[in-house]
PDB file of C-alpha atoms in Angstrom:
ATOM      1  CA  UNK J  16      62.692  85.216 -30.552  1.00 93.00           C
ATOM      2  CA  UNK J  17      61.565  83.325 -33.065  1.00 97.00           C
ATOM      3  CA  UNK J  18      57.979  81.826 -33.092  1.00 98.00           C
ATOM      4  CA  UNK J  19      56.137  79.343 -35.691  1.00 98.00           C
ATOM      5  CA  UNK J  20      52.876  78.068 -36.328  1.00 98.00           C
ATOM      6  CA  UNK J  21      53.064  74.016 -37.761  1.00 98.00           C
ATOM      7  CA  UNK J  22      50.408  71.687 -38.479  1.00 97.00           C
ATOM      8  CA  UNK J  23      51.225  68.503 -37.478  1.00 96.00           C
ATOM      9  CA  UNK J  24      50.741  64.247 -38.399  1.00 96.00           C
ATOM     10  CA  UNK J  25      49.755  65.474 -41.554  1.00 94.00           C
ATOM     11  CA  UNK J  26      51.371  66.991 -45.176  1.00 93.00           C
ATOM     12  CA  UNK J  27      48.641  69.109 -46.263  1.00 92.00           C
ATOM     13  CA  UNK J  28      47.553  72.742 -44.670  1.00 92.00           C
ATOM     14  CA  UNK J  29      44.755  73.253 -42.951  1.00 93.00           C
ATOM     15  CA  UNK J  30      44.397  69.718 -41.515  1.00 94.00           C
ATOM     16  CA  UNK J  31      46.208  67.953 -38.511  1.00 95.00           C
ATOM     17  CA  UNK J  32      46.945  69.155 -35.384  1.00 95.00           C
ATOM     18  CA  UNK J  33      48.421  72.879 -35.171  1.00 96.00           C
ATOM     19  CA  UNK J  34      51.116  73.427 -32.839  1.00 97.00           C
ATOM     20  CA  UNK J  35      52.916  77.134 -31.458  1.00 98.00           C
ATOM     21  CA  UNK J  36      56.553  76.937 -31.810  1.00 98.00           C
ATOM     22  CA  UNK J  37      58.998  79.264 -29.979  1.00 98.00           C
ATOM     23  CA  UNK J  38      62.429  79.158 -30.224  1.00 97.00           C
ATOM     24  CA  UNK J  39      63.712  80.744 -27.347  1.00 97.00           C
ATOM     25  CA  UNK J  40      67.101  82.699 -27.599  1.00 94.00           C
ATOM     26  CA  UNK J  41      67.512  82.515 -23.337  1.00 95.00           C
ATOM     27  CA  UNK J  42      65.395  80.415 -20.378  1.00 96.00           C
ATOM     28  CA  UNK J  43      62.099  82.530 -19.424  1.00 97.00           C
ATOM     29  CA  UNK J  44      59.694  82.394 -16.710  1.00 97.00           C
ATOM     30  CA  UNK J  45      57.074  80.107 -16.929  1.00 98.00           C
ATOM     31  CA  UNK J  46      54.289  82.264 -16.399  1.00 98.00           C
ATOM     32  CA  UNK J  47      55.826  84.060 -19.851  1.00 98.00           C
ATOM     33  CA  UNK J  48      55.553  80.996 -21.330  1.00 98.00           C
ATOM     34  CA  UNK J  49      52.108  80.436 -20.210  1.00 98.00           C
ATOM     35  CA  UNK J  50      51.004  83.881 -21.557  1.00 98.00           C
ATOM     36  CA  UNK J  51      52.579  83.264 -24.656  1.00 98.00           C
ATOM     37  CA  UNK J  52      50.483  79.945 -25.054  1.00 97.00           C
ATOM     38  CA  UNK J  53      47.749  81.563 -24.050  1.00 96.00           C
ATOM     39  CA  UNK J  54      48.451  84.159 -26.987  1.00 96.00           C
ATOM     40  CA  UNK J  55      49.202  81.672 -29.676  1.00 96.00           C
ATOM     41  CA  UNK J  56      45.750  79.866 -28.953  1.00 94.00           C
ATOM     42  CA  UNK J  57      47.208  76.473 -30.022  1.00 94.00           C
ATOM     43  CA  UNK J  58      45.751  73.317 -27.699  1.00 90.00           C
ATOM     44  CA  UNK J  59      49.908  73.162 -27.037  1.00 94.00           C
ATOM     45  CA  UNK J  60      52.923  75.516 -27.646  1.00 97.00           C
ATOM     46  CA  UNK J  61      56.603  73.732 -27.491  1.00 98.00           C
ATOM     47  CA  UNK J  62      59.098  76.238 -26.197  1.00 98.00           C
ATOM     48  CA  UNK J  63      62.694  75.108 -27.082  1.00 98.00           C
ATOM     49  CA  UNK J  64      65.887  76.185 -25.991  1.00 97.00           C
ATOM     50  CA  UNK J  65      69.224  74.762 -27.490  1.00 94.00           C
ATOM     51  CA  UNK J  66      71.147  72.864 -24.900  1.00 92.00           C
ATOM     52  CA  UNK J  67      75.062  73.431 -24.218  1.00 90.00           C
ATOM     53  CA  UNK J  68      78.043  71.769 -25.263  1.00 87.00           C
ATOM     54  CA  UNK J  69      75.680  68.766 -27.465  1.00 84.00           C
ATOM     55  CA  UNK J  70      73.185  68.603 -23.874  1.00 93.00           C
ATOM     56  CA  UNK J  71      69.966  68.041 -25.520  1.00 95.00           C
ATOM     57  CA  UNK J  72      67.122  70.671 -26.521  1.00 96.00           C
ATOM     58  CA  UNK J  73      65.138  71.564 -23.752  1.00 97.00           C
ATOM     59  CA  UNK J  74      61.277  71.063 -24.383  1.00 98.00           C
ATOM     60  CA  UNK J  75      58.287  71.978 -22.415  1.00 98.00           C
ATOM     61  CA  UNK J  76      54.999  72.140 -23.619  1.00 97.00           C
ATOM     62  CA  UNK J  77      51.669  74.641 -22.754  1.00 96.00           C
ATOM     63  CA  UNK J  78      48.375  75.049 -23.409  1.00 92.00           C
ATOM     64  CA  UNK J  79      46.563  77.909 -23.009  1.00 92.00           C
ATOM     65  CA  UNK J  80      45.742  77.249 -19.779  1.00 91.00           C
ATOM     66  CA  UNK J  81      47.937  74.828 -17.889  1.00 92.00           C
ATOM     67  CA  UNK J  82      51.714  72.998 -18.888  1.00 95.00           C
ATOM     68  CA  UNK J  83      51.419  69.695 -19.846  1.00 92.00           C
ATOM     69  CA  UNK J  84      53.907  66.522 -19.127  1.00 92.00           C
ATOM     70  CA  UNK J  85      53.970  65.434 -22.778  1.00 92.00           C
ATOM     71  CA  UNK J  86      52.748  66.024 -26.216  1.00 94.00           C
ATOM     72  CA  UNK J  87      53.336  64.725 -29.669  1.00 94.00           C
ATOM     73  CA  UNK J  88      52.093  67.024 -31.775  1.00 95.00           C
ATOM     74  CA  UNK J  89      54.021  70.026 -30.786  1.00 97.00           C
ATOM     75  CA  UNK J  90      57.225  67.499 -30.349  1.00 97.00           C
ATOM     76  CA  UNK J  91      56.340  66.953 -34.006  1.00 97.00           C
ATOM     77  CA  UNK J  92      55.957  70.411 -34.910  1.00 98.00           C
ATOM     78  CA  UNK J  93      59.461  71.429 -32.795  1.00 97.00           C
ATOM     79  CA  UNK J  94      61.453  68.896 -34.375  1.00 97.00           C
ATOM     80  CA  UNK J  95      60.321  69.927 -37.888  1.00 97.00           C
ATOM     81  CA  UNK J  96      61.129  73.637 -37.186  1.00 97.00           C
ATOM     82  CA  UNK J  97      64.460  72.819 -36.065  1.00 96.00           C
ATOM     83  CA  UNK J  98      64.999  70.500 -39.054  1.00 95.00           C
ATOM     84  CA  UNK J  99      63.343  73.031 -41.465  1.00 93.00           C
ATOM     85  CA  UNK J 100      65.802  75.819 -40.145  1.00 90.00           C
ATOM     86  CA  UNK J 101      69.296  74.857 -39.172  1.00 81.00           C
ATOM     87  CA  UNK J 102      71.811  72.264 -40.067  1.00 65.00           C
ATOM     88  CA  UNK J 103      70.656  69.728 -37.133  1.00 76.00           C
ATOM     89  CA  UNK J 104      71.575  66.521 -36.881  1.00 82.00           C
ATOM     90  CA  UNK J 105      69.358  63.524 -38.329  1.00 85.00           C
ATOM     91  CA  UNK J 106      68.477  62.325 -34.561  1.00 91.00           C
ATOM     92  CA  UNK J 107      67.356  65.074 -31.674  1.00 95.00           C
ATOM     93  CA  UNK J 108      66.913  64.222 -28.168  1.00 96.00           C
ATOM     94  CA  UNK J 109      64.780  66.645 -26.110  1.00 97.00           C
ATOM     95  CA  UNK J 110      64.870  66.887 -22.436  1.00 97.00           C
ATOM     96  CA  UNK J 111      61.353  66.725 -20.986  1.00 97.00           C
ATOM     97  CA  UNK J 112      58.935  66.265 -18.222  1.00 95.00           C
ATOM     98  CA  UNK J 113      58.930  63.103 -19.776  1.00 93.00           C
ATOM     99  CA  UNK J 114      62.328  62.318 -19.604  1.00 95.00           C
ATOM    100  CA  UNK J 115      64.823  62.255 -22.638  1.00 96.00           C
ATOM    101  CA  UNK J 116      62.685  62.068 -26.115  1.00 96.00           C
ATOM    102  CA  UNK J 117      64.323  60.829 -29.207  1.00 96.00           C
ATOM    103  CA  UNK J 118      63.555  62.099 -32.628  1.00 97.00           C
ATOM    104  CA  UNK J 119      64.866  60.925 -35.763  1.00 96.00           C
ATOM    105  CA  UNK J 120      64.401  62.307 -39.459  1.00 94.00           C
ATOM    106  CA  UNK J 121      64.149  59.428 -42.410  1.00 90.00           C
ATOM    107  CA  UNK J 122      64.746  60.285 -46.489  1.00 85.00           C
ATOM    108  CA  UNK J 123      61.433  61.244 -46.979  1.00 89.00           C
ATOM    109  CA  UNK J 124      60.661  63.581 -44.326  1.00 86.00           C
ATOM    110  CA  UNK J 125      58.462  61.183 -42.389  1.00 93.00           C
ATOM    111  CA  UNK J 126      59.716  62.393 -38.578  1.00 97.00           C
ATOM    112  CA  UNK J 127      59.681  59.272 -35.975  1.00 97.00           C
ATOM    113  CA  UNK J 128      59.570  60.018 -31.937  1.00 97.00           C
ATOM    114  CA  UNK J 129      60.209  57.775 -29.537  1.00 95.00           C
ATOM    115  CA  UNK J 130      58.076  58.224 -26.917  1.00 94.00           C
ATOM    116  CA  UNK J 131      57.242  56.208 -23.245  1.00 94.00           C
ATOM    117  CA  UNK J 132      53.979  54.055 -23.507  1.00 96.00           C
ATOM    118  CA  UNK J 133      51.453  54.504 -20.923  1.00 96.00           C
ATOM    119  CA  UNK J 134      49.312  51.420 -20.509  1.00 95.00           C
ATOM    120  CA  UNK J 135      45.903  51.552 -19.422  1.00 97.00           C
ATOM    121  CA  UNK J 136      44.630  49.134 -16.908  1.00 98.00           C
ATOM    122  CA  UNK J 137      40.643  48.184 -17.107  1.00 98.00           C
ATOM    123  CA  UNK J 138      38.291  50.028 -14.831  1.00 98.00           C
ATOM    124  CA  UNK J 139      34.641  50.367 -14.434  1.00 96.00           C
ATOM    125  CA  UNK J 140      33.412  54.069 -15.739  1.00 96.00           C
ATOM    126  CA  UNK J 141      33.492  56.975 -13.466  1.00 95.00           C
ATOM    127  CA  UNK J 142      29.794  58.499 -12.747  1.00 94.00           C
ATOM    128  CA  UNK J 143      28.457  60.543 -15.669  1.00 95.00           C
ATOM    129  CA  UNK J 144      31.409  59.709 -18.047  1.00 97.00           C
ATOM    130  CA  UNK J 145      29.631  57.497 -20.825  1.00 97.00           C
ATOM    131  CA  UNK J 146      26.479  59.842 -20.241  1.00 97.00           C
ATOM    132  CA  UNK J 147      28.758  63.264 -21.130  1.00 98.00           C
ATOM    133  CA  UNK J 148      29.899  61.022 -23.782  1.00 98.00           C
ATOM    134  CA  UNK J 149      26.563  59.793 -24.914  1.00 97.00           C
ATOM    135  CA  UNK J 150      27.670  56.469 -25.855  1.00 97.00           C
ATOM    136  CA  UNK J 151      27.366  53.130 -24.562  1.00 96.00           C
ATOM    137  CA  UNK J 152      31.197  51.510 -23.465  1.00 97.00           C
ATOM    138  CA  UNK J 153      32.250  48.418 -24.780  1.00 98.00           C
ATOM    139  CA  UNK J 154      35.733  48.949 -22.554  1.00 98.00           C
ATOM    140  CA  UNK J 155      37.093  51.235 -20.343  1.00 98.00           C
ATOM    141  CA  UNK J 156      40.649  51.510 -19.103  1.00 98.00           C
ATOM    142  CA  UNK J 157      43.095  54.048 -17.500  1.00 98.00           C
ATOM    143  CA  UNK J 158      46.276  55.342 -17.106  1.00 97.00           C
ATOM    144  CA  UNK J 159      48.449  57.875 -15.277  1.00 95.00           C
ATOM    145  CA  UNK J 160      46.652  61.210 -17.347  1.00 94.00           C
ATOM    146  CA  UNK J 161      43.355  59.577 -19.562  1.00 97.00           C
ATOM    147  CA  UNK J 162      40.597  57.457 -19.441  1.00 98.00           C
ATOM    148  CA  UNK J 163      39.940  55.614 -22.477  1.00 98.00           C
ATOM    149  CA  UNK J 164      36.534  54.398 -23.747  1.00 98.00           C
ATOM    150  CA  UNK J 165      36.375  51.588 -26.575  1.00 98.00           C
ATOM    151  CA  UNK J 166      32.882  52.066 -28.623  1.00 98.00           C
ATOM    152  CA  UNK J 167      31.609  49.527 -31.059  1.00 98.00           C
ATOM    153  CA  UNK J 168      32.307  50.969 -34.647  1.00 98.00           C
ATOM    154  CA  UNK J 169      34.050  54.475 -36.429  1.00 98.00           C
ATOM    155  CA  UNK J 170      30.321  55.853 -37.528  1.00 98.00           C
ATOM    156  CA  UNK J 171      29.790  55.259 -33.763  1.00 98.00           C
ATOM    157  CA  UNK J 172      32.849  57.558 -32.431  1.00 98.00           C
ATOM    158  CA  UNK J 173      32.119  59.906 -35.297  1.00 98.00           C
ATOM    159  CA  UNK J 174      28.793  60.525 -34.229  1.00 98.00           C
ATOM    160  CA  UNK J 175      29.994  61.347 -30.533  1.00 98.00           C
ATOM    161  CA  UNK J 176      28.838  64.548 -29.253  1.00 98.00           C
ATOM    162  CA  UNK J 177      29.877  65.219 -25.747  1.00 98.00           C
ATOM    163  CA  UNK J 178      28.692  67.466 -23.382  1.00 98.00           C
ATOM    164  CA  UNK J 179      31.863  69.206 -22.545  1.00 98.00           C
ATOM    165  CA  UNK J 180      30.809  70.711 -19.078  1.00 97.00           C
ATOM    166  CA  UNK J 181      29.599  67.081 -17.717  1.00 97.00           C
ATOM    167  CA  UNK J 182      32.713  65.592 -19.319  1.00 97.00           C
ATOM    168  CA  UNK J 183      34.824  68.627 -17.699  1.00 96.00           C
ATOM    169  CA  UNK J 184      34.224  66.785 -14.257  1.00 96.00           C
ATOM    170  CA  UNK J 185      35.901  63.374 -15.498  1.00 96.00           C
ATOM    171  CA  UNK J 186      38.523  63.662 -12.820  1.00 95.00           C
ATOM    172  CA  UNK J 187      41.291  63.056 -15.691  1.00 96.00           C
ATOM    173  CA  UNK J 188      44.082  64.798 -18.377  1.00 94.00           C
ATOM    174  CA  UNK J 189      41.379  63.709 -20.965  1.00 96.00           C
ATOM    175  CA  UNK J 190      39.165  60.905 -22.466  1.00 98.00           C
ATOM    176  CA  UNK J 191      39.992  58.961 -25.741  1.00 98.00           C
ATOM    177  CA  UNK J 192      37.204  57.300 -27.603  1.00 98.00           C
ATOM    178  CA  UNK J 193      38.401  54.833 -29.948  1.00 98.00           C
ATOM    179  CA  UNK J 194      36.916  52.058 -32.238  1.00 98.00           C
ATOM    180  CA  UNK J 195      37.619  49.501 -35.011  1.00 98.00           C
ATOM    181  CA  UNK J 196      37.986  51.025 -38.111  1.00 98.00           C
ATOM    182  CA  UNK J 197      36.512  50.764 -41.379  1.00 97.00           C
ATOM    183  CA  UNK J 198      37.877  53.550 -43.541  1.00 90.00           C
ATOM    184  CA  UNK J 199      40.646  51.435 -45.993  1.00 94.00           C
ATOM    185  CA  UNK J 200      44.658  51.863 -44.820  1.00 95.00           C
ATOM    186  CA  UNK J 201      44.047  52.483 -41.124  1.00 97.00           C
ATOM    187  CA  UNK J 202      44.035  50.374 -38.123  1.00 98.00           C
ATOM    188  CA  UNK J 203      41.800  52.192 -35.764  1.00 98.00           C
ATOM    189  CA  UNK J 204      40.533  55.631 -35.072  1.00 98.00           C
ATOM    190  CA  UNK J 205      39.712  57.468 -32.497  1.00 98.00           C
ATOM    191  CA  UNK J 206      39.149  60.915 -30.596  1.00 98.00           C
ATOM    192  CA  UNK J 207      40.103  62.982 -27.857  1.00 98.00           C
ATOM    193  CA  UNK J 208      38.524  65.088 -25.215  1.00 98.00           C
ATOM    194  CA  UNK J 209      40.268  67.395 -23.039  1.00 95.00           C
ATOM    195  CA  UNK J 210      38.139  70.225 -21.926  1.00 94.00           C
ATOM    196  CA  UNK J 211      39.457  69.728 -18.211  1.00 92.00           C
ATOM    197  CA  UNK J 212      43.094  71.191 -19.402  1.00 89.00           C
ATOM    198  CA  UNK J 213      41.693  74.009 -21.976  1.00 86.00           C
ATOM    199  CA  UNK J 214      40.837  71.670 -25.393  1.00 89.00           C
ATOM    200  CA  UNK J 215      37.360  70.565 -25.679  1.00 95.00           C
ATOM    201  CA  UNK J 216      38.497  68.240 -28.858  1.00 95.00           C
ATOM    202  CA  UNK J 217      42.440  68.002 -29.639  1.00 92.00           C
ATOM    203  CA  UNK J 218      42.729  67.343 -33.859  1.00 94.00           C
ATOM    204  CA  UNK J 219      45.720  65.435 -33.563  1.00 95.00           C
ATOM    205  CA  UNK J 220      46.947  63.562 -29.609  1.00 94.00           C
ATOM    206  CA  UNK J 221      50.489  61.979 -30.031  1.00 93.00           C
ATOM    207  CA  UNK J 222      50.463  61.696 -26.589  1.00 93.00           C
ATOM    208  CA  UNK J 223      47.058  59.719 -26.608  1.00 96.00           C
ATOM    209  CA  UNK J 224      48.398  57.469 -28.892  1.00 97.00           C
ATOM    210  CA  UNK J 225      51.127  56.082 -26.426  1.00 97.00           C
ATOM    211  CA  UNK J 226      48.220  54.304 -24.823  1.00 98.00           C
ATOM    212  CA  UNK J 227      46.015  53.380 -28.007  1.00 98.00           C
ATOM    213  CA  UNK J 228      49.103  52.389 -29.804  1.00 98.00           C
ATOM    214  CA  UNK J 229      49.813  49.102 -26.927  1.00 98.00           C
ATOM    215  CA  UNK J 230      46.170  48.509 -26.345  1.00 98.00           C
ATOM    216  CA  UNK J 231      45.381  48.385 -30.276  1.00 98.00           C
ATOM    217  CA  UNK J 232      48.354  46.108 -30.648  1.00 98.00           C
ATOM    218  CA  UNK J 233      47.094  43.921 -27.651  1.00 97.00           C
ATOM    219  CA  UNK J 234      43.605  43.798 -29.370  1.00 97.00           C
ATOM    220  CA  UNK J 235      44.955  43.398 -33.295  1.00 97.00           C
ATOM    221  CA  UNK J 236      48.188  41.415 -32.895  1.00 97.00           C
ATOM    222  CA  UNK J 237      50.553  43.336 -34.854  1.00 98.00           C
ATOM    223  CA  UNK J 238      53.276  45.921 -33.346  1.00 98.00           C
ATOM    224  CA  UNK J 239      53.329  48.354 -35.975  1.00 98.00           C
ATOM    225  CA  UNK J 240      49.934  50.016 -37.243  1.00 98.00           C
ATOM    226  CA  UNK J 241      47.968  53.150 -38.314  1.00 98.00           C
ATOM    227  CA  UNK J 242      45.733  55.035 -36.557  1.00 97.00           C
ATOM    228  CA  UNK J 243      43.597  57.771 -37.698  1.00 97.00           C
ATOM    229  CA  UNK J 244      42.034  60.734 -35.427  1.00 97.00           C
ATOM    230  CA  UNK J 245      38.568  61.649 -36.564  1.00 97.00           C
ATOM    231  CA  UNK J 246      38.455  65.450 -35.626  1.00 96.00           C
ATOM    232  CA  UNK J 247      36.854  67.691 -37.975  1.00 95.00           C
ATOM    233  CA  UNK J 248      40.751  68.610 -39.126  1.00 95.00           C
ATOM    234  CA  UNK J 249      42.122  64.785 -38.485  1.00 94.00           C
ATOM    235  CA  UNK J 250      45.141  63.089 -39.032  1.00 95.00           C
ATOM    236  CA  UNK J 251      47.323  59.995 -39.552  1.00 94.00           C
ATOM    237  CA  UNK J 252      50.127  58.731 -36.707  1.00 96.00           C
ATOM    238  CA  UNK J 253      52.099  55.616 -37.213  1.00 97.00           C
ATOM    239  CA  UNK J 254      52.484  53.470 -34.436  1.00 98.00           C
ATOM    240  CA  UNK J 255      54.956  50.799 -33.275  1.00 98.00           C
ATOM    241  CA  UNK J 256      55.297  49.136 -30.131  1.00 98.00           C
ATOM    242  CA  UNK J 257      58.574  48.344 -28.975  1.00 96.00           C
ATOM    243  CA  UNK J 258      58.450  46.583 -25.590  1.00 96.00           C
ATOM    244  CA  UNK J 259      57.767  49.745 -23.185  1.00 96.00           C
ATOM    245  CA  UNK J 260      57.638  52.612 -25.469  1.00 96.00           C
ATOM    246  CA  UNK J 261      56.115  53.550 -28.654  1.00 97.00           C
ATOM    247  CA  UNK J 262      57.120  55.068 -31.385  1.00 97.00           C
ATOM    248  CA  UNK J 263      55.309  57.308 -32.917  1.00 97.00           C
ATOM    249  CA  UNK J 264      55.831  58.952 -36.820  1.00 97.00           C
ATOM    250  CA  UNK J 265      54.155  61.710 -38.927  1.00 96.00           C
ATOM    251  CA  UNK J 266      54.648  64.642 -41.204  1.00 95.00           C
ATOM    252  CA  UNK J 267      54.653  68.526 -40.627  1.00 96.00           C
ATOM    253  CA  UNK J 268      53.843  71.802 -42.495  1.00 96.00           C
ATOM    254  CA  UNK J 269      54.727  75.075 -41.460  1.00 97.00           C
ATOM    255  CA  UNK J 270      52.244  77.368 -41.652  1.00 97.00           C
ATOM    256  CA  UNK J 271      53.777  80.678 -40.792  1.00 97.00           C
ATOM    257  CA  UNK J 272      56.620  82.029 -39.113  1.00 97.00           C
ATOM    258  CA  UNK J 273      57.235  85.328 -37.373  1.00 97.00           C
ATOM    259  CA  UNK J 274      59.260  87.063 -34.203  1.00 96.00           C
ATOM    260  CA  UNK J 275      57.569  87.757 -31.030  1.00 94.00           C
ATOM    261  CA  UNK J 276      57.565  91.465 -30.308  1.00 92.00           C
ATOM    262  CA  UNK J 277      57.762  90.946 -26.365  1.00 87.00           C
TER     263      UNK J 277
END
């Protein structure tokens, strides 16, 4: 079968998110699926498997530790592979854990996904999160899989330093810190904190982004903007709202491509 490394939400190696890839020729066990993520090392790997008479791709998505219910990166990643490889159609639908996910390919290679929004609903900060943080919240919210914590400025978040065995015990998928921004072109930045699933710091979270996306739209007034992630790697998604989901674009580079040997 074969299997691909891709960085993704960005055009230039080396930065973005990297995501496994693997193409699978039959269905598989899931615990071979987990090994294999656990192999490739990525925070996900998509593994896709061509539906039959035009039923959509099936997509599910691992780290190396657990499966998640939905990522964008490795969506990303996938859909560029598949593009990058075959003669497939402009538009892709994926069957998920998710539910059906859209992706559609414009002139310029810019890859858009169409993903469900998950809006976060204000709560008051579980014990010891803003101390594993080492911030001070201006907001906290929630939703089905993250907490999210609002800080005052970008230096701010860039400066966060969490301690990743306190923040471990946040009974959540992850935390998202996210702030104003004040680097030129972008909307608002932010990062993410998963050590609970396997990723101490993601580069790139599409999936985070389906809940900063609505909340930085609620906050800033317009449906579409940009958002940066401020990992050392980082990245750029485009955002749009579009009543209850979100659509979310970026670009892809393959890094290297191979066939498993088991």
């Amino acid at each position: 079968m074969r299997i691909y490394t891709v960085d993704s939400f960005t055009d230039q190696f080396s930065k973005g998110n990297p995501a496994g890839v693997c193409l699978l020729d039959n269905p598989v066990p899931d615990a071979w699926m987990q090994s294999i993520a656990a192999e490739m090392r990525h925070s996900e790997t998509a593994f896709v498997l061509e539906g039959e008479d035009g039923e959509p791709y099936s997509l599910r998505w691992f780290t190396p530790v657990v499966e998640v219910a939905l990522c964008g990166h490795a969506t990303l990643a996938a859909a560029h592979v598949l593009y990058s490889t075959g003669s497939t159609p402009e538009t892709l639908d994926f069957s998920t854990k998710s539910g059906i996910l859209s992706v559609t390919r414009d002139g310029t290679g810019l890859i858009s996904m169409d993903f469900p929004a998950k809006v976060l609903e204000a709560t008051s900060p579980p014990d010891g999160l803003a101390a594993a943080l080492g911030v001070e919240p201006l907001w906290v919210g929630k939703n089905v899989w993250d907490y999210l914590v609002e800080v005052d400025s970008e230096e701010t978040l860039r400066a966060v330093s969490p301690d990743f065995l306190a923040l471990e015990k946040v009974d959540a998928r992850g935390v998202i810190v996210t702030a104003p921004a004040s680097s030129p072109g972008v909307d608002y930045v932010s990062r993410f904190f998963a050590p609970r699933v396997g990723v101490d710091e993601d580069p790139v979270t599409g999936s985070a982004h389906c809940a900063l996306a609505p909340y930085w739209t609620g906050k800033l007034g317009s449906a579409s903007l940009v958002g940066a992630q401020l990992s050392q790697r980082g990245g750029v998604i485009h955002t749009t709202v579009r009543g209850d989901r979100v659509e979310l674009s970026g670009r892809a580079v393959t890094v290297l491509s191979g066939k498993l040997h088991v």
